[in-house]
Amino acid sequence: MTRTELSTLGEFGLIERINQQFTPVLPQTIKGIGDDAAVIDTGSDEYTLVSTDMLIEGVHFDLSYAPLKHLGFKAVAVNVSDIAAMNGTPRQITVSIGLSNRFSVEAIDELYAGIQTACEAYKVDLVGGDTSASRSGLVLSVTAIGTVKKDKIAYRNGAQPNDVICVTGDLGAAYLGLQLLEREKREFLENPNMQPQLEDKAYLIGRQLKPEARTNIIYELNDADLVPTSMIDVSDGLASEILHLCKQSGTGAQIFEEHIPVADETFLTADEFKLSPLTSALNGGEDYELLFTIKQTDYEKIKNSPHISFIGFMTNDPSAVEIVTKGGGRFPVQAQGWQHLTR
Ligand code: ADP
Ligand code: MG
C-alpha cells in the first residue's frame, strides 16, 4: 500500500474525496456535502438546515489571548453564520466539548456564559451535545440547526452571469486583529513587563475574538423581498469564497478593488504590518460577513443599504475570476486562505 500525504489533497480535496463516496440516497436529503449547511426536507413548507464547525485549541484559537467567554460566543456565531449563508434562521444548537483537568469549573462556566450570550443574541436554544476528555487541548464542536422557507433558500450554485456581487460589512479586519494579538503575545513572551499596545485597536481585535453572524442581513433581505441567487459566508477570505460561488455556479466574476469594503482601522494597521489591505480582505478570513449575488433587477431594492457593498458582477467565462485593481490592473483571484493540512 502506498501512503498518500494529506497535503497532496488539502482540505477541499479531502472533502471532495469524502463527498464522492457518499452520494445521498434519501429523497429527504435535498443537499448533502458542499454548501454552508445540509438541506433536509421534513415535509413542511420549510427546509431544515444543519451545519457543524469545530474549533480546536492551537489551530483555531490560542487561550493565551482568547478569553473563554468570547470563544464560547464565537463557536456559536460561526455556526449561525453558516445557517445565515443559506438565507436561513438558526433555531437550535448542540455543543460538544473535549477538555482536560487543566480547566476549572469556573473556566467552563465562562465558556458557557459566552455560549449563552450567543444563544440570546441569535435566539437559539441549546438542546444537547457531548462532553469528553481531551489530551490535546480544548476542542469545541457546535452543530446548528435552522430553517428556511423553501422558496427563500440560497445555495452556492445559483449565480448567473451579470448578477451583482454583494458583500456585507467590511473585510480583512479579523485577520489584522489576529496579527495584533500574535504580535502582543510575542512581545509579552520577550518582555512580560511590557504593557499591551492595543488602544485604538478594539475594532480589529473584537472582529477576531468575537465575530458576529450576519443574521440581521437575512431579515433585511427578507424585508426587501429579495432572495439572493447564491450565497456563502466569508470564513476563509473573499478570494476563496468567490471562487466557491463561481465554481459551483459555473460562472466567472469580476470584482473591483475600489468597491471592496475595508475599514479605516484595517487600512492603518495593515500599513503598520507592511501588509496590503487588499490581501487581508481577499485572503485573511474569519470575517463572517455574507457574500451573495443578486439579479440586476433586484439592485434597486437594496442599493441604499448601509450594510451592503456592491463589489462586481458575475460573468460568462468560468475560467476568469478576476480582480480589477485601483490602478486598472487585472489579476486572477487566487485562494490562499486555508492551508492547515499543508503545514
Ligand atoms: P464552511 O466553511 O461553510 O463551514 P467547509 O469548507 O467547512 O464549509 O465545508 C464544506 C462542505 O464540506 C460542507 O458541506 C461540510 O458539511 C462538508 N464537510 C466538511 N468536512 C467534512 C467531513 N469530514 N465529512 C463530511 N463532510 C464534510
Ligand atoms: Mg460557510
PDB file of C-alpha atoms in Angstrom, residues 61-218:
ATOM      1  CA  PHE A  61      -7.648  29.742  18.912  1.00  0.00           C
ATOM      2  CA  ASP A  62      -4.954  30.476  21.453  1.00  0.00           C
ATOM      3  CA  LEU A  63      -6.120  30.678  25.056  1.00  0.00           C
ATOM      4  CA  SER A  64      -3.240  32.981  25.943  1.00  0.00           C
ATOM      5  CA  TYR A  65      -5.255  35.778  24.376  1.00  0.00           C
ATOM      6  CA  ALA A  66      -8.725  34.413  23.573  1.00  0.00           C
ATOM      7  CA  PRO A  67     -10.985  34.782  26.640  1.00  0.00           C
ATOM      8  CA  LEU A  68     -13.126  31.666  27.129  1.00  0.00           C
ATOM      9  CA  LYS A  69     -16.285  33.733  27.141  1.00  0.00           C
ATOM     10  CA  HIS A  70     -15.509  35.142  23.703  1.00  0.00           C
ATOM     11  CA  LEU A  71     -14.542  31.715  22.482  1.00  0.00           C
ATOM     12  CA  GLY A  72     -17.935  30.329  23.504  1.00  0.00           C
ATOM     13  CA  PHE A  73     -19.652  33.166  21.688  1.00  0.00           C
ATOM     14  CA  LYS A  74     -17.523  32.699  18.561  1.00  0.00           C
ATOM     15  CA  ALA A  75     -18.127  28.942  18.400  1.00  0.00           C
ATOM     16  CA  VAL A  76     -21.870  29.613  18.175  1.00  0.00           C
ATOM     17  CA  ALA A  77     -21.596  32.646  15.886  1.00  0.00           C
ATOM     18  CA  VAL A  78     -19.559  30.830  13.220  1.00  0.00           C
ATOM     19  CA  ASN A  79     -22.203  28.112  13.005  1.00  0.00           C
ATOM     20  CA  VAL A  80     -25.080  30.581  12.964  1.00  0.00           C
ATOM     21  CA  SER A  81     -23.209  32.297  10.128  1.00  0.00           C
ATOM     22  CA  ASP A  82     -23.414  29.116   8.026  1.00  0.00           C
ATOM     23  CA  ILE A  83     -27.182  28.932   8.582  1.00  0.00           C
ATOM     24  CA  ALA A  84     -27.476  32.608   7.590  1.00  0.00           C
ATOM     25  CA  ALA A  85     -25.456  31.805   4.452  1.00  0.00           C
ATOM     26  CA  MET A  86     -28.370  29.620   3.283  1.00  0.00           C
ATOM     27  CA  ASN A  87     -30.706  32.611   3.867  1.00  0.00           C
ATOM     28  CA  GLY A  88     -31.939  30.692   6.915  1.00  0.00           C
ATOM     29  CA  THR A  89     -32.815  31.368  10.535  1.00  0.00           C
ATOM     30  CA  PRO A  90     -30.951  29.489  13.277  1.00  0.00           C
ATOM     31  CA  ARG A  91     -33.158  27.640  15.758  1.00  0.00           C
ATOM     32  CA  GLN A  92     -31.184  25.144  17.877  1.00  0.00           C
ATOM     33  CA  ILE A  93     -27.578  24.245  18.614  1.00  0.00           C
ATOM     34  CA  THR A  94     -25.754  21.338  20.177  1.00  0.00           C
ATOM     35  CA  VAL A  95     -22.362  21.921  21.789  1.00  0.00           C
ATOM     36  CA  SER A  96     -19.720  19.226  22.255  1.00  0.00           C
ATOM     37  CA  ILE A  97     -16.583  19.847  24.277  1.00  0.00           C
ATOM     38  CA  GLY A  98     -13.324  17.987  24.753  1.00  0.00           C
ATOM     39  CA  LEU A  99     -11.429  19.212  27.798  1.00  0.00           C
ATOM     40  CA  SER A 100      -8.824  18.292  30.375  1.00  0.00           C
ATOM     41  CA  ASN A 101      -8.420  18.919  34.099  1.00  0.00           C
ATOM     42  CA  ARG A 102      -6.326  21.940  33.155  1.00  0.00           C
ATOM     43  CA  PHE A 103      -9.694  23.724  33.129  1.00  0.00           C
ATOM     44  CA  SER A 104     -11.543  24.667  36.303  1.00  0.00           C
ATOM     45  CA  VAL A 105     -15.301  24.611  36.730  1.00  0.00           C
ATOM     46  CA  GLU A 106     -15.175  28.413  36.702  1.00  0.00           C
ATOM     47  CA  ALA A 107     -13.366  28.359  33.356  1.00  0.00           C
ATOM     48  CA  ILE A 108     -16.036  26.143  31.822  1.00  0.00           C
ATOM     49  CA  ASP A 109     -18.681  28.446  33.330  1.00  0.00           C
ATOM     50  CA  GLU A 110     -17.034  31.304  31.441  1.00  0.00           C
ATOM     51  CA  LEU A 111     -17.113  29.334  28.204  1.00  0.00           C
ATOM     52  CA  TYR A 112     -20.810  28.596  28.664  1.00  0.00           C
ATOM     53  CA  ALA A 113     -21.549  32.203  29.617  1.00  0.00           C
ATOM     54  CA  GLY A 114     -20.318  33.127  26.144  1.00  0.00           C
ATOM     55  CA  ILE A 115     -22.394  30.368  24.578  1.00  0.00           C
ATOM     56  CA  GLN A 116     -25.430  31.627  26.481  1.00  0.00           C
ATOM     57  CA  THR A 117     -24.887  35.212  25.343  1.00  0.00           C
ATOM     58  CA  ALA A 118     -24.778  33.958  21.757  1.00  0.00           C
ATOM     59  CA  CYS A 119     -27.935  31.871  22.267  1.00  0.00           C
ATOM     60  CA  GLU A 120     -29.721  35.025  23.428  1.00  0.00           C
ATOM     61  CA  ALA A 121     -28.270  37.196  20.659  1.00  0.00           C
ATOM     62  CA  TYR A 122     -29.255  34.767  17.879  1.00  0.00           C
ATOM     63  CA  LYS A 123     -32.407  33.440  19.584  1.00  0.00           C
ATOM     64  CA  VAL A 124     -31.341  29.810  19.529  1.00  0.00           C
ATOM     65  CA  ASP A 125     -31.834  27.031  22.084  1.00  0.00           C
ATOM     66  CA  LEU A 126     -29.005  24.840  23.239  1.00  0.00           C
ATOM     67  CA  VAL A 127     -30.547  21.357  23.069  1.00  0.00           C
ATOM     68  CA  GLY A 128     -27.698  18.912  23.600  1.00  0.00           C
ATOM     69  CA  GLY A 129     -24.088  17.995  22.991  1.00  0.00           C
ATOM     70  CA  ASP A 130     -21.360  15.754  24.289  1.00  0.00           C
ATOM     71  CA  THR A 131     -18.606  16.003  26.898  1.00  0.00           C
ATOM     72  CA  SER A 132     -15.337  14.136  26.697  1.00  0.00           C
ATOM     73  CA  ALA A 133     -11.788  14.179  27.987  1.00  0.00           C
ATOM     74  CA  SER A 134      -9.219  15.531  25.564  1.00  0.00           C
ATOM     75  CA  ARG A 135      -5.466  15.073  25.655  1.00  0.00           C
ATOM     76  CA  SER A 136      -4.803  17.668  23.005  1.00  0.00           C
ATOM     77  CA  GLY A 137      -6.248  20.840  24.431  1.00  0.00           C
ATOM     78  CA  LEU A 138      -9.722  22.273  24.280  1.00  0.00           C
ATOM     79  CA  VAL A 139     -11.980  21.131  21.459  1.00  0.00           C
ATOM     80  CA  LEU A 140     -15.314  22.794  20.771  1.00  0.00           C
ATOM     81  CA  SER A 141     -17.729  21.441  18.212  1.00  0.00           C
ATOM     82  CA  VAL A 142     -21.045  23.137  17.570  1.00  0.00           C
ATOM     83  CA  THR A 143     -23.868  21.977  15.339  1.00  0.00           C
ATOM     84  CA  ALA A 144     -26.501  24.491  14.337  1.00  0.00           C
ATOM     85  CA  ILE A 145     -29.971  23.627  13.091  1.00  0.00           C
ATOM     86  CA  GLY A 146     -32.004  26.202  11.234  1.00  0.00           C
ATOM     87  CA  THR A 147     -34.968  26.649   8.958  1.00  0.00           C
ATOM     88  CA  VAL A 148     -35.698  28.462   5.725  1.00  0.00           C
ATOM     89  CA  LYS A 149     -38.864  28.802   3.668  1.00  0.00           C
ATOM     90  CA  LYS A 150     -38.386  26.582   0.622  1.00  0.00           C
ATOM     91  CA  ASP A 151     -38.732  29.454  -1.832  1.00  0.00           C
ATOM     92  CA  LYS A 152     -36.170  31.569   0.059  1.00  0.00           C
ATOM     93  CA  ILE A 153     -33.221  29.208   0.203  1.00  0.00           C
ATOM     94  CA  ALA A 154     -29.912  30.436  -1.258  1.00  0.00           C
ATOM     95  CA  TYR A 155     -27.345  27.854  -2.395  1.00  0.00           C
ATOM     96  CA  ARG A 156     -23.789  28.471  -3.517  1.00  0.00           C
ATOM     97  CA  ASN A 157     -24.624  27.323  -7.041  1.00  0.00           C
ATOM     98  CA  GLY A 158     -27.410  29.644  -8.198  1.00  0.00           C
ATOM     99  CA  ALA A 159     -25.482  32.634  -9.553  1.00  0.00           C
ATOM    100  CA  GLN A 160     -25.981  33.681 -13.185  1.00  0.00           C
ATOM    101  CA  PRO A 161     -23.779  35.802 -15.441  1.00  0.00           C
ATOM    102  CA  ASN A 162     -24.445  39.535 -14.903  1.00  0.00           C
ATOM    103  CA  ASP A 163     -25.678  39.037 -11.336  1.00  0.00           C
ATOM    104  CA  VAL A 164     -24.373  41.723  -8.977  1.00  0.00           C
ATOM    105  CA  ILE A 165     -21.890  40.523  -6.355  1.00  0.00           C
ATOM    106  CA  CYS A 166     -22.616  41.902  -2.894  1.00  0.00           C
ATOM    107  CA  VAL A 167     -20.794  41.671   0.410  1.00  0.00           C
ATOM    108  CA  THR A 168     -21.866  42.804   3.863  1.00  0.00           C
ATOM    109  CA  GLY A 169     -19.885  44.841   6.399  1.00  0.00           C
ATOM    110  CA  ASP A 170     -16.155  45.110   5.845  1.00  0.00           C
ATOM    111  CA  LEU A 171     -13.363  42.633   5.195  1.00  0.00           C
ATOM    112  CA  GLY A 172      -9.854  41.936   6.432  1.00  0.00           C
ATOM    113  CA  ALA A 173     -10.308  43.232   9.973  1.00  0.00           C
ATOM    114  CA  ALA A 174     -10.350  39.868  11.765  1.00  0.00           C
ATOM    115  CA  TYR A 175      -7.071  38.884  10.129  1.00  0.00           C
ATOM    116  CA  LEU A 176      -5.368  42.068  11.293  1.00  0.00           C
ATOM    117  CA  GLY A 177      -6.865  41.553  14.744  1.00  0.00           C
ATOM    118  CA  LEU A 178      -5.093  38.185  14.762  1.00  0.00           C
ATOM    119  CA  GLN A 179      -1.804  39.786  13.664  1.00  0.00           C
ATOM    120  CA  LEU A 180      -2.099  42.283  16.541  1.00  0.00           C
ATOM    121  CA  LEU A 181      -2.804  39.583  19.110  1.00  0.00           C
ATOM    122  CA  GLU A 182       0.064  37.437  17.848  1.00  0.00           C
ATOM    123  CA  ARG A 183       2.417  40.424  17.992  1.00  0.00           C
ATOM    124  CA  GLU A 184       1.374  41.255  21.554  1.00  0.00           C
ATOM    125  CA  LYS A 185       1.898  37.648  22.539  1.00  0.00           C
ATOM    126  CA  ARG A 186       5.425  37.571  21.076  1.00  0.00           C
ATOM    127  CA  GLU A 187       6.308  40.849  22.766  1.00  0.00           C
ATOM    128  CA  PHE A 188       4.867  39.719  26.081  1.00  0.00           C
ATOM    129  CA  LEU A 189       6.888  36.487  25.957  1.00  0.00           C
ATOM    130  CA  GLU A 190      10.040  38.520  25.316  1.00  0.00           C
ATOM    131  CA  ASN A 191       9.282  41.088  27.994  1.00  0.00           C
ATOM    132  CA  PRO A 192       6.480  40.202  30.426  1.00  0.00           C
ATOM    133  CA  ASN A 193       6.529  43.690  31.972  1.00  0.00           C
ATOM    134  CA  MET A 194       5.501  45.337  28.754  1.00  0.00           C
ATOM    135  CA  GLN A 195       2.089  46.929  28.632  1.00  0.00           C
ATOM    136  CA  PRO A 196      -0.048  45.900  25.676  1.00  0.00           C
ATOM    137  CA  GLN A 197      -0.245  48.455  22.857  1.00  0.00           C
ATOM    138  CA  LEU A 198      -3.797  47.785  21.899  1.00  0.00           C
ATOM    139  CA  GLU A 199      -5.537  51.131  22.386  1.00  0.00           C
ATOM    140  CA  ASP A 200      -7.364  52.151  19.185  1.00  0.00           C
ATOM    141  CA  LYS A 201      -7.330  48.530  18.111  1.00  0.00           C
ATOM    142  CA  ALA A 202     -10.566  47.455  19.768  1.00  0.00           C
ATOM    143  CA  TYR A 203     -12.408  47.117  16.471  1.00  0.00           C
ATOM    144  CA  LEU A 204      -9.885  44.774  14.858  1.00  0.00           C
ATOM    145  CA  ILE A 205      -9.395  42.686  17.971  1.00  0.00           C
ATOM    146  CA  GLY A 206     -13.143  42.442  18.505  1.00  0.00           C
ATOM    147  CA  ARG A 207     -13.560  41.207  14.930  1.00  0.00           C
ATOM    148  CA  GLN A 208     -11.071  38.407  15.631  1.00  0.00           C
ATOM    149  CA  LEU A 209     -12.147  37.397  19.109  1.00  0.00           C
ATOM    150  CA  LYS A 210     -15.884  37.951  18.984  1.00  0.00           C
ATOM    151  CA  PRO A 211     -17.228  37.886  15.422  1.00  0.00           C
ATOM    152  CA  GLU A 212     -20.936  38.420  14.850  1.00  0.00           C
ATOM    153  CA  ALA A 213     -23.006  36.335  12.460  1.00  0.00           C
ATOM    154  CA  ARG A 214     -24.918  38.484   9.961  1.00  0.00           C
ATOM    155  CA  THR A 215     -28.432  37.326  10.815  1.00  0.00           C
ATOM    156  CA  ASN A 216     -29.592  40.957  10.546  1.00  0.00           C
ATOM    157  CA  ILE A 217     -28.930  40.840   6.794  1.00  0.00           C
ATOM    158  CA  ILE A 218     -31.247  37.863   6.408  1.00  0.00           C
TER     159      ILE A 218
END
